[in-house]
Short mmCIF file of C-alpha atoms in Angstrom, two decimals:
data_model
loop_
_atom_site.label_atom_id
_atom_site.label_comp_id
_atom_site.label_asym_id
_atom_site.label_seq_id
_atom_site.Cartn_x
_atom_site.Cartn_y
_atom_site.Cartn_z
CA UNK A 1 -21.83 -3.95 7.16
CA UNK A 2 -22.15 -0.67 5.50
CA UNK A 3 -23.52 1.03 7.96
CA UNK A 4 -20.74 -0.39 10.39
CA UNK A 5 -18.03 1.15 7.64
CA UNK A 6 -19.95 4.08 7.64
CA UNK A 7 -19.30 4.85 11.24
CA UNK A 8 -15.64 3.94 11.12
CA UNK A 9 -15.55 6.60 8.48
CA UNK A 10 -17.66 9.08 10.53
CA UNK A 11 -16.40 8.76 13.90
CA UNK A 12 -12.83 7.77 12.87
CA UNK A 13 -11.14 9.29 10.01
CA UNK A 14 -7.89 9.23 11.55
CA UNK A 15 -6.46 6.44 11.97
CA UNK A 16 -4.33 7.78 15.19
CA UNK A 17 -7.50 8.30 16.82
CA UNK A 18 -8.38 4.74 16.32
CA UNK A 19 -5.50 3.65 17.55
CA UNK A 20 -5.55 5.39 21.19
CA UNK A 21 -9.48 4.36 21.36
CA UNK A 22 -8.55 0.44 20.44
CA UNK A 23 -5.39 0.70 23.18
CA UNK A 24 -7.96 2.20 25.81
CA UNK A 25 -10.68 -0.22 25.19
CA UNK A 26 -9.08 -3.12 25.16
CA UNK A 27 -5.81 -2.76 28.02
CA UNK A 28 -6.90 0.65 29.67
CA UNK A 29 -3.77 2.57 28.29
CA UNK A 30 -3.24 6.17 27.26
CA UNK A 31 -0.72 7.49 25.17
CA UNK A 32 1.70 9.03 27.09
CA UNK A 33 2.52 12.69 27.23
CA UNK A 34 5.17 12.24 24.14
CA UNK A 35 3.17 10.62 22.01
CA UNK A 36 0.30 12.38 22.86
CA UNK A 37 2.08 15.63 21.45
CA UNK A 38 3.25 14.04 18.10
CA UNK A 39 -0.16 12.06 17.22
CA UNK A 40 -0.66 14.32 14.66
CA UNK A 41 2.70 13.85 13.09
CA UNK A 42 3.12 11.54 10.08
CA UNK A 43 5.15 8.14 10.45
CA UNK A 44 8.46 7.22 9.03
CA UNK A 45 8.94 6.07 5.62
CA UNK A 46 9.90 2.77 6.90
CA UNK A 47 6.10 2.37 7.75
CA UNK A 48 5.27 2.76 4.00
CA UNK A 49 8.05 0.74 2.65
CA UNK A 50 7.30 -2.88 3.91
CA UNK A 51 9.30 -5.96 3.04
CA UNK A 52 7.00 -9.22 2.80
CA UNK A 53 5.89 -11.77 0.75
CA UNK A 54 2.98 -10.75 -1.87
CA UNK A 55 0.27 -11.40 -2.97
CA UNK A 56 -1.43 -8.88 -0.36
CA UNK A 57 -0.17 -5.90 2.68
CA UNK A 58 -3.33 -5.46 4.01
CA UNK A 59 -4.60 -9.45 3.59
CA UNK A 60 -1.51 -11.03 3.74
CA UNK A 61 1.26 -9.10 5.69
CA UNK A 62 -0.72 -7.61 8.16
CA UNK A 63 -2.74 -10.64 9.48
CA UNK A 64 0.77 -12.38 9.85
CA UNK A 65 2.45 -9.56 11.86
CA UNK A 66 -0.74 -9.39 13.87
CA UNK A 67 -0.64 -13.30 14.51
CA UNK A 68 2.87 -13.48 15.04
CA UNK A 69 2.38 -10.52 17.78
CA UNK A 70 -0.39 -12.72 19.42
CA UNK A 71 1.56 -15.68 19.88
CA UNK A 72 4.20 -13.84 21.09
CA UNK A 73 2.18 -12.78 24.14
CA UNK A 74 0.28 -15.93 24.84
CA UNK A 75 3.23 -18.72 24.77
CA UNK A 76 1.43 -20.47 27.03
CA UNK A 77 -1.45 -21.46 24.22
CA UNK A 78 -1.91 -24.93 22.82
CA UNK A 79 -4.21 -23.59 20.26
CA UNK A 80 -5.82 -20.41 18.50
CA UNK A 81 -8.90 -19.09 17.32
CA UNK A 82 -9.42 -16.19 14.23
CA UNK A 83 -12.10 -14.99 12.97
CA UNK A 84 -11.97 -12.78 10.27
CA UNK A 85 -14.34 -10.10 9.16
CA UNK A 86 -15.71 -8.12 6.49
CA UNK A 87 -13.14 -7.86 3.58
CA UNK A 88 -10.35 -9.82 5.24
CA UNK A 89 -13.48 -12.98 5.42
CA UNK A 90 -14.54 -12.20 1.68
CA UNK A 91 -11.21 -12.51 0.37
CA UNK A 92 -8.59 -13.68 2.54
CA UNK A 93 -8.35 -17.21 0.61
CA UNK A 94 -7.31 -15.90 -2.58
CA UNK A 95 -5.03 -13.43 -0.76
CA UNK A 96 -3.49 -16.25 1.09
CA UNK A 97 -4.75 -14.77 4.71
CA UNK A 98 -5.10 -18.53 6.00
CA UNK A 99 -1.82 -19.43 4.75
CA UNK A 100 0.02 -16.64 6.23
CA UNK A 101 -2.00 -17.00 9.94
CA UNK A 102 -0.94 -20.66 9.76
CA UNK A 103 2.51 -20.15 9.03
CA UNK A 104 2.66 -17.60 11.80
CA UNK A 105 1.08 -19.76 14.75
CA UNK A 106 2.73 -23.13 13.28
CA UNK A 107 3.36 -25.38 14.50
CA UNK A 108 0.32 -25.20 17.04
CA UNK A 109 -2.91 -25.38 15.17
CA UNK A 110 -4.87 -22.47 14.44
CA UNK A 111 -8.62 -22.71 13.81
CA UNK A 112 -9.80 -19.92 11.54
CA UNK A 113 -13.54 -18.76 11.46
CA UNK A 114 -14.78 -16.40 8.01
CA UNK A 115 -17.37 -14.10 8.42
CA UNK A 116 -17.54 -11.90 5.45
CA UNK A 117 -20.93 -10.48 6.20
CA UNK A 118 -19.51 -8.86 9.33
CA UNK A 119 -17.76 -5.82 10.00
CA UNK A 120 -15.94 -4.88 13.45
CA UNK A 121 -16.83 -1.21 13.58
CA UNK A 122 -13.42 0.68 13.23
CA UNK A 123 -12.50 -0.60 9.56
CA UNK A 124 -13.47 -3.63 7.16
CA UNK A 125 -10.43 -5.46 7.77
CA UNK A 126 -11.24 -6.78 11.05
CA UNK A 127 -9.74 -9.85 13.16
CA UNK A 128 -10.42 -11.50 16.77
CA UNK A 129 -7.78 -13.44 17.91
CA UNK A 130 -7.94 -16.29 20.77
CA UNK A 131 -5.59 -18.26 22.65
CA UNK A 132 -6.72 -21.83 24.07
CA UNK A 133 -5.16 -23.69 26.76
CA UNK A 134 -5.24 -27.45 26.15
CA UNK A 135 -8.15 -27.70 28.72
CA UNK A 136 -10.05 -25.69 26.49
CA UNK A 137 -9.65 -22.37 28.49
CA UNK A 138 -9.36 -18.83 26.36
CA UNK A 139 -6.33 -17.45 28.32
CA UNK A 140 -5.68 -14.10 25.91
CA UNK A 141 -8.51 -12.48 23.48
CA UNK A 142 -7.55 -9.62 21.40
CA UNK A 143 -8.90 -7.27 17.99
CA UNK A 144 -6.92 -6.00 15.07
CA UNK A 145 -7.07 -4.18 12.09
CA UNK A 146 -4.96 -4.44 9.27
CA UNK A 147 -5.72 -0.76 8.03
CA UNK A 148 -3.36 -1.24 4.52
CA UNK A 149 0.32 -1.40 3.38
CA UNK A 150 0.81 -4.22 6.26
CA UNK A 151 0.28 -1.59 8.49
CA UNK A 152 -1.60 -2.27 11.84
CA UNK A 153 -4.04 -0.27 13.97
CA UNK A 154 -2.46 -0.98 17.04
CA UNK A 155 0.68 0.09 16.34
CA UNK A 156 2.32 2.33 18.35
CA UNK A 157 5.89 2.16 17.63
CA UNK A 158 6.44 3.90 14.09
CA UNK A 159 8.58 6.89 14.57
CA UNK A 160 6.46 10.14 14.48
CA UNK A 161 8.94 12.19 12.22
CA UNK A 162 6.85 14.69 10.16
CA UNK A 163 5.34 17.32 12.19
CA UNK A 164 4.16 18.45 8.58
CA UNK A 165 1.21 16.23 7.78
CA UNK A 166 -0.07 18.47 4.24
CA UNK A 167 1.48 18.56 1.04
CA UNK A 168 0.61 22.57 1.71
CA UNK A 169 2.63 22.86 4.68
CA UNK A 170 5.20 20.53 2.92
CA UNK A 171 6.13 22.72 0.23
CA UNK A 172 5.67 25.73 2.04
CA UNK A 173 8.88 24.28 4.31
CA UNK A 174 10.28 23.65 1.04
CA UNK A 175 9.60 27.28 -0.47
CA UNK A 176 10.92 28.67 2.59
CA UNK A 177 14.59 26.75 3.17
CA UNK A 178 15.17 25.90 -0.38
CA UNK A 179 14.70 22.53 0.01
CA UNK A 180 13.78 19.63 -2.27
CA UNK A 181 11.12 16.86 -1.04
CA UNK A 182 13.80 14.52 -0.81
CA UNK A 183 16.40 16.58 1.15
CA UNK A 184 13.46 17.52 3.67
CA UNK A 185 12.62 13.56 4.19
CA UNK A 186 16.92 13.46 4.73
CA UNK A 187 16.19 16.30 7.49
CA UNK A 188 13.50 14.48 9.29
CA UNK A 189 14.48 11.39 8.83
CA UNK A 190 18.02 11.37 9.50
CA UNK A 191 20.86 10.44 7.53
CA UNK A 192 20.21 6.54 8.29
CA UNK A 193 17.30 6.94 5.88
CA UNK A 194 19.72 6.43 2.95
CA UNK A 195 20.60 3.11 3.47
CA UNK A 196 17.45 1.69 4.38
CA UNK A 197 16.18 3.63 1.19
CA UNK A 198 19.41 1.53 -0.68
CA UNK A 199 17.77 -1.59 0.41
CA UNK A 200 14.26 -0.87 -0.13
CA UNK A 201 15.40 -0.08 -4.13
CA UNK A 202 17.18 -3.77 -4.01
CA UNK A 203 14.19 -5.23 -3.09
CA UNK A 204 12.34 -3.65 -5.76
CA UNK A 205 14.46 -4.45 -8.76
CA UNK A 206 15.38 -7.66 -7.64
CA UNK A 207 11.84 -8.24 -7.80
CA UNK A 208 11.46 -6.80 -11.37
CA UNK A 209 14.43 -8.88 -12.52
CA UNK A 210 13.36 -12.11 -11.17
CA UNK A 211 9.85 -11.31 -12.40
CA UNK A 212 11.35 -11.18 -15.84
CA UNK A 213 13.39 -14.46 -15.80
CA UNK A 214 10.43 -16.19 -14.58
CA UNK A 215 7.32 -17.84 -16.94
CA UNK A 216 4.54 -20.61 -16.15
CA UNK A 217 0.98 -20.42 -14.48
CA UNK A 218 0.42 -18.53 -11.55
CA UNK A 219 -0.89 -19.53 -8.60
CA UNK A 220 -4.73 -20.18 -7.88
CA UNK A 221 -7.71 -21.26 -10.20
CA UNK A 222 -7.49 -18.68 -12.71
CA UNK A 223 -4.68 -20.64 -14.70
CA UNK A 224 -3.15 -17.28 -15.39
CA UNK A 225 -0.26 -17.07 -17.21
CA UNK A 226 2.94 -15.09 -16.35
CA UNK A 227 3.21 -12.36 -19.27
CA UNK A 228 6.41 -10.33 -18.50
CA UNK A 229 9.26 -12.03 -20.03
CA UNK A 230 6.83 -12.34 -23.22
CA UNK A 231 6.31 -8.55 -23.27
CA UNK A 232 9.91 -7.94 -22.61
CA UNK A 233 11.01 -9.67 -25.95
CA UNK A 234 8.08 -8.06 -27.93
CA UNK A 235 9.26 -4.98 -26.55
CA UNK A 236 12.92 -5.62 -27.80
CA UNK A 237 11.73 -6.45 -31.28
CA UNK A 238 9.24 -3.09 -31.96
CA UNK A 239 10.46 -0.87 -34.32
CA UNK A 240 8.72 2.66 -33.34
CA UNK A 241 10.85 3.88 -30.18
CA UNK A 242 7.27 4.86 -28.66
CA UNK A 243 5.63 1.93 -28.64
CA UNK A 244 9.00 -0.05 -27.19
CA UNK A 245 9.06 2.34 -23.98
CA UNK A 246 6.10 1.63 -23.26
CA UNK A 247 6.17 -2.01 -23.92
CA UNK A 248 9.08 -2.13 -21.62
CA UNK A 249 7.60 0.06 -19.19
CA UNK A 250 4.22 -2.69 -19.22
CA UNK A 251 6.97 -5.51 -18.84
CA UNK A 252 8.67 -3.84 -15.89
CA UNK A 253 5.63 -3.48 -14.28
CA UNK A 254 3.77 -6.78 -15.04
CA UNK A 255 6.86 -8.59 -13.80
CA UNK A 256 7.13 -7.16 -10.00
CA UNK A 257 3.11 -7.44 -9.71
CA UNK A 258 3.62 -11.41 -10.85
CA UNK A 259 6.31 -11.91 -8.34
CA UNK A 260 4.10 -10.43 -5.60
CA UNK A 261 0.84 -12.61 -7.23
CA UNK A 262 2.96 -15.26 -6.88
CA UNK A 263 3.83 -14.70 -3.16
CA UNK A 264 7.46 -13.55 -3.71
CA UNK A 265 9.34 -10.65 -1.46
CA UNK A 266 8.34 -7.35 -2.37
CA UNK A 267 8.17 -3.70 -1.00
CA UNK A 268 4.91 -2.34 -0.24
CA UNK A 269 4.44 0.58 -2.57
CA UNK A 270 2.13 1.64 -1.11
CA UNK A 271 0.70 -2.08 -0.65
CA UNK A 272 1.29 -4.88 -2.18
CA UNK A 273 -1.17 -4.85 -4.50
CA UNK A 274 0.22 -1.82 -6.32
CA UNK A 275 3.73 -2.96 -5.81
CA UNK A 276 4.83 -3.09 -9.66
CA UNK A 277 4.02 0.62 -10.44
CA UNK A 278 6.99 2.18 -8.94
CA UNK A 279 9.47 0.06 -9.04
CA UNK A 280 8.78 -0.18 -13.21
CA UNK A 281 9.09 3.66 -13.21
CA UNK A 282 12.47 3.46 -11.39
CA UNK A 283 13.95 0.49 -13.29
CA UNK A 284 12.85 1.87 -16.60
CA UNK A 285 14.00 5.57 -15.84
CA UNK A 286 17.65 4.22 -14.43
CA UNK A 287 18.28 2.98 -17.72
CA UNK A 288 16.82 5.23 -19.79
CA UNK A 289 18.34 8.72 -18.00
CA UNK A 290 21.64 6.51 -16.95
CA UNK A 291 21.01 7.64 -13.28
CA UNK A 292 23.22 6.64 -10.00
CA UNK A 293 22.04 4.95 -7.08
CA UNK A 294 21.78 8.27 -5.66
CA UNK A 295 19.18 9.68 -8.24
CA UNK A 296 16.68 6.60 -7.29
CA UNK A 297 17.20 6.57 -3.67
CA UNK A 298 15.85 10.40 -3.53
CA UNK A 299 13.20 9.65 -6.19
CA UNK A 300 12.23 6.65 -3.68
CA UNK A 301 12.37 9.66 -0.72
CA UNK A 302 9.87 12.00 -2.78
CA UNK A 303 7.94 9.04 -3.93
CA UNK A 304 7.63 7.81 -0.25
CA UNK A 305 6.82 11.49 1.02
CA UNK A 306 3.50 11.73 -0.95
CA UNK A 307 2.56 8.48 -0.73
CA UNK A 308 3.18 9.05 3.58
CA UNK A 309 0.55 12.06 2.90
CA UNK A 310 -2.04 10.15 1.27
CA UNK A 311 -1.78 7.19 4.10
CA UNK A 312 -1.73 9.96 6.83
CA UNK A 313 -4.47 11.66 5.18
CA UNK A 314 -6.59 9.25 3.98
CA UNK A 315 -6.45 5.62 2.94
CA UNK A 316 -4.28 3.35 1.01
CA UNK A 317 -6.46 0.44 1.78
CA UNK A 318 -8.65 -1.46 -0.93
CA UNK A 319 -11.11 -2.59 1.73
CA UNK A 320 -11.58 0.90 3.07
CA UNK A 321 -11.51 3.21 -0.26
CA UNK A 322 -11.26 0.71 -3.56
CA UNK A 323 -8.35 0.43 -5.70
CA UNK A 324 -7.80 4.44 -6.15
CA UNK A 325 -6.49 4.10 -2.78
CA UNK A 326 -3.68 1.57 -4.02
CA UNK A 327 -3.16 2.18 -7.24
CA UNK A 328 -4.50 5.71 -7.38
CA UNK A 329 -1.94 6.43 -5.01
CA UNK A 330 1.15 3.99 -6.46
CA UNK A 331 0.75 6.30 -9.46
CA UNK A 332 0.69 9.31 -7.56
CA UNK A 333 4.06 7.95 -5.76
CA UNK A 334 5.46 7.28 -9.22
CA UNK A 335 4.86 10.10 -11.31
CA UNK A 336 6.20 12.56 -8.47
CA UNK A 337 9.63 9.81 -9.11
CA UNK A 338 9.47 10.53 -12.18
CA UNK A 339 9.46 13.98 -12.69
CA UNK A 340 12.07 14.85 -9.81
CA UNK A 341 14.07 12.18 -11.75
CA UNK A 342 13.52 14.44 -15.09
CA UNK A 343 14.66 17.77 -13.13
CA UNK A 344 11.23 18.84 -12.52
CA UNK A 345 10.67 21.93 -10.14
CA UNK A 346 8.61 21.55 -6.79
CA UNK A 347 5.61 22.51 -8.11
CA UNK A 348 5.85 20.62 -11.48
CA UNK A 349 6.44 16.78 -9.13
CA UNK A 350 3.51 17.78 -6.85
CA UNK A 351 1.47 18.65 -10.25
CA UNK A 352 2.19 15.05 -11.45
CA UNK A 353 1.41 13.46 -8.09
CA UNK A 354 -2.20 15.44 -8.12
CA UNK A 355 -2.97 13.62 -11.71
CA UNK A 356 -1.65 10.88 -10.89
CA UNK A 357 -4.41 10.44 -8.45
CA UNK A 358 -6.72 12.67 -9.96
CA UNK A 359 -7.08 10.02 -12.71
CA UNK A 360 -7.32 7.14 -10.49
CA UNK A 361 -10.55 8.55 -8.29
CA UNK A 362 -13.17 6.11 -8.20
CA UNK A 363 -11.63 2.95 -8.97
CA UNK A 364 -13.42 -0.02 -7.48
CA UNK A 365 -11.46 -3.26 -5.84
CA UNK A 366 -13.14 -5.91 -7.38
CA UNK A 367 -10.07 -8.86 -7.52
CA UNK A 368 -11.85 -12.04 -9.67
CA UNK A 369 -11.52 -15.08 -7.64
CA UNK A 370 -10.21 -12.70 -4.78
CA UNK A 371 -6.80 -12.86 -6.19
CA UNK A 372 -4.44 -10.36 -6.67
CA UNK A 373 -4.27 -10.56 -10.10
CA UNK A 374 -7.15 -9.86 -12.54
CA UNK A 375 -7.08 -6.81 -13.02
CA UNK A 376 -4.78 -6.14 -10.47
CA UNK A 377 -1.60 -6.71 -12.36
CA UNK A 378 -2.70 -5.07 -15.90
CA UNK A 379 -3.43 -1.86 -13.33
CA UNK A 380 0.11 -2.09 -12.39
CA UNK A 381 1.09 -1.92 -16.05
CA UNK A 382 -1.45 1.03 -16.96
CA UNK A 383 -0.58 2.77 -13.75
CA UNK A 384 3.03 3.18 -14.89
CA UNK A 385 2.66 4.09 -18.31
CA UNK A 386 -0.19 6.90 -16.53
CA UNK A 387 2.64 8.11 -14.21
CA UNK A 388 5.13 8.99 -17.15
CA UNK A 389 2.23 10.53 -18.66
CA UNK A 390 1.76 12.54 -15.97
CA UNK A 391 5.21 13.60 -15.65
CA UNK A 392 5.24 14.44 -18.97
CA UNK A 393 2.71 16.84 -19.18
CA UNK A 394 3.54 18.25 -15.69
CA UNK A 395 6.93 19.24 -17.27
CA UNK A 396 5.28 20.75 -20.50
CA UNK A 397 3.94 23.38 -17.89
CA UNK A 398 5.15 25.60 -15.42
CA UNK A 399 3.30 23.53 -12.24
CA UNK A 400 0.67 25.76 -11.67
CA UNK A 401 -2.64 24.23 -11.76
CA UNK A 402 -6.25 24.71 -9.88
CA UNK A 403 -6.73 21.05 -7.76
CA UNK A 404 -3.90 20.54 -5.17
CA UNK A 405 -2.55 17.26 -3.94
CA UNK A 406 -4.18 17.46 -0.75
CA UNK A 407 -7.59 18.26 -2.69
CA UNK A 408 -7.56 15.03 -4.17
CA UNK A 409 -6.49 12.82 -1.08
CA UNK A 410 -9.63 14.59 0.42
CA UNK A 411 -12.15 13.54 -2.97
CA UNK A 412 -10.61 10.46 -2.84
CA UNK A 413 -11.63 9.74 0.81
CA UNK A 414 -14.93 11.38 0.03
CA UNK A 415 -15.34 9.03 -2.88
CA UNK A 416 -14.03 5.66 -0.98
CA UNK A 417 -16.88 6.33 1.70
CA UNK A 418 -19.43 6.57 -1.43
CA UNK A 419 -18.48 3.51 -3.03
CA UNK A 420 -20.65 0.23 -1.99
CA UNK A 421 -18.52 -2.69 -0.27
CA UNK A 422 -19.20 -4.96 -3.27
CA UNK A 423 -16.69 -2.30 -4.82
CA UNK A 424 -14.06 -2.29 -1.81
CA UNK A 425 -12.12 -5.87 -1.64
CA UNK A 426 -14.96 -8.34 -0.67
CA UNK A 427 -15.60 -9.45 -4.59
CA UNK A 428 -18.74 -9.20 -4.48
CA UNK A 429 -19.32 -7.06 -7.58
CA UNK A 430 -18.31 -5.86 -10.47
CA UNK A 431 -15.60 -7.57 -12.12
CA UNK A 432 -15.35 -10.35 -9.52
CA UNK A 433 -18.92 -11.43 -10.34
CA UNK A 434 -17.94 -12.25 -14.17
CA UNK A 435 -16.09 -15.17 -12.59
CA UNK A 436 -18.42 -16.45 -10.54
CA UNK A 437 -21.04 -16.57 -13.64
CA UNK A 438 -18.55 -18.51 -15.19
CA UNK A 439 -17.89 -16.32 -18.01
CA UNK A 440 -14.46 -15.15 -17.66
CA UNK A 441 -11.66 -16.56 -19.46
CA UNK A 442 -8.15 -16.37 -18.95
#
């Protein structure tokens, strides 16, 4: 399976490559002259920001938009046939994969196959589909890959806005016009960004809030409890002003990454996963600077434009480069957010956004029980109390400093091909093991 990773790394670093190669194999298509000319370009924000139900994008999400898509096409089926691979095999069952594929093909009966030591060869999150006839017949076969944030390899629909794929060439636009990150995603993205931006932000602290109200055991084996409201009250009751902030800050968090554990509606951020970090950050910051709707929607525009870089660049996928990729990057998205939402200068945001990821590299994916949720939602929590950090000290200098952005997307790819799959989503080492010795408690 390594090896098989290995070569997907190798041979097909960019994920638009993929793409064409899958479309080619499979139904003999090439992209057309248009597309052809902006395959280089980075997506749309709205192929970040995904609404779905937790606990995972890439395990969860994806599989079900993939499924649904298959059904779609093959009405004619009585029955179908999945088989998962590699990471989406090892821990699709604690990310709900099964239940989501059901739900999708319902109410015809879907007959799902695991083979976590197997790997299709473009990425470890592999699927075959299959539709059956009720004679028994395949009458439609087809592979996907759900390469992270609920995004899919074969699509070819996302709107190719950014001809600027570098955080470089990004603020050397922005050094050039006088722009800020969030009025250059405005230019590219047209004004019809805004709202959808307005909604994404809903979604968020909606999640945050109900996250807070809510208390009990969540769902799966671990008999983990829900711990936001409890911090939340602590937090009200500290004394030194420090301490409370980032109490708060740990209850903000805890409580979106508990809704998504618990399978609620989130936005991907950049997955799933890692969907507590930023919208903490935001909540937190609107009611400690007493911002307008206006100041979070363009520190969701900034946040989205790095986090667009790092997904164009390299990975935001657990299975393909470990947690850095999610959570490394969540921070990243964050701490940018944070300082633009402090006044900070171009240089000082894209000097947060660098530590924030800086500080992530090498962080393994090891879920226990192959649930999103130890240590996946105390990450959250640290994440976000990292990315204020990070702004922090980004604003304490003038910006200037020796690794770029784009430097670190690169290490971080580097480092996600180094890393052993035990260490990329299939629980198979490291902390995940702990609970399969029967020595972790809750």
């Amino acid at each position: 399976m390594a090896e098989m990773e290995s070569l997907w790394y190798e041979k097909n670093m960019s994920a638009r490559r993929c793409r064409w190669r899958v479309l080619y194999c499979q139904y003999r298509v090439r992209p057309s002259a248009d597309l052809t000319r902006h395959r280089c370009s980075m997506h749309s924000l709205r192929s970040l920001f995904r609404f779905g139900n937790g606990p995972s994008s890439s395990h969860t999400i994806g599989p079900q938009r993939a499924a649904t898509a298959f059904r779609e096409r093959h009405p004619e089926a009585a029955s179908f046939r999945v088989v998962l691979y590699g990471s989406l095999a090892a821990t699709g069952r604690g990310h709900m994969t099964d239940v989501g594929l059901r739900a999708a093909f319902a109410p015809k009966p879907v007959d799902i196959v695991w083979k976590p030591d197997e790997s299709l060869p473009l990425h470890p999150n592999g699927m075959e589909f299959r539709a059956i006839t009720g004679e028994g017949l395949e009458t439609g076969h087809h592979i996907e890959y759900s390469t992270g944030g609920g995004t899919l390899l074969s699509d070819t629909t996302p709107e190719h806005v950014y001809t600027a794929t570098s955080m470089a060439e990004i603020l050397q636009h922005c050094r050039d016009t006088g722009e800020s990150f969030w009025e250059f995603v405005g230019r590219h993205e047209g004004p019809e960004i805004w709202p959808f931006l307005e909604r994404v932000w809903e979604t968020m602290r909606a999640a945050v809030e109900r996250g807070m109200d809510a208390e009990g055991l969540l769902p799966g084996p671990l008999g983990l409890q829900r711990r936001a409201r409890a911090f939340y009250r602590k937090a009200l009751l500290m004394a030194d002003m420090y301490f409370r902030s980032d109490a708060l800050l740990a209850a903000y968090a805890y409580a979106a990454a508990e809704e998504n554990a618990a399978g609620s509606l989130v936005v991907t951020a950049p997955t799933c996963g890692s969907s507590g970090v930023l919208p903490s950050i935001l909540y937190y910051l609107d009611k400690q600077l007493d911002c307008n709707r206006d100041d979070i929607v363009r520190a969701l525009a900034t946040a989205g434009l790095f986090g667009n870089v790092v997904k164009h660049n390299g990975s935001i996928s657990g299975a393909a480069v470990g947690c850095q990729g999610e959570i490394g990057t969540a921070c990243a998205m964050a701490a940018a957010a944070a300082t633009q939402l402090h006044g900070g200068t171009l240089q000082q945001i894209e000097c947060a956004a660098e530590m924030g990821l800086e500080h992530h590299l090498g962080l393994t994916c090891d879920p226990v029980g192959g649930l999103v949720q130890i240590p996946c939602i105390e990450r959250n929590g640290h994440a976000a109390s990292r990315a204020l950090s990070c702004a922090c000290f980004s604003l304490l200098t003038d910006g200037l400093h020796w690794i770029s952005f784009d430097d670190v997307v690169s290490v971080m790819v580097e480092t996600g091909r180094a890393l052993p799959s035990m260490y990329r989503e299939t629980s198979t080492g490291g902390l995940a093991t702990i609970y399969r010795r029967g020595a972790g408690s809750a």
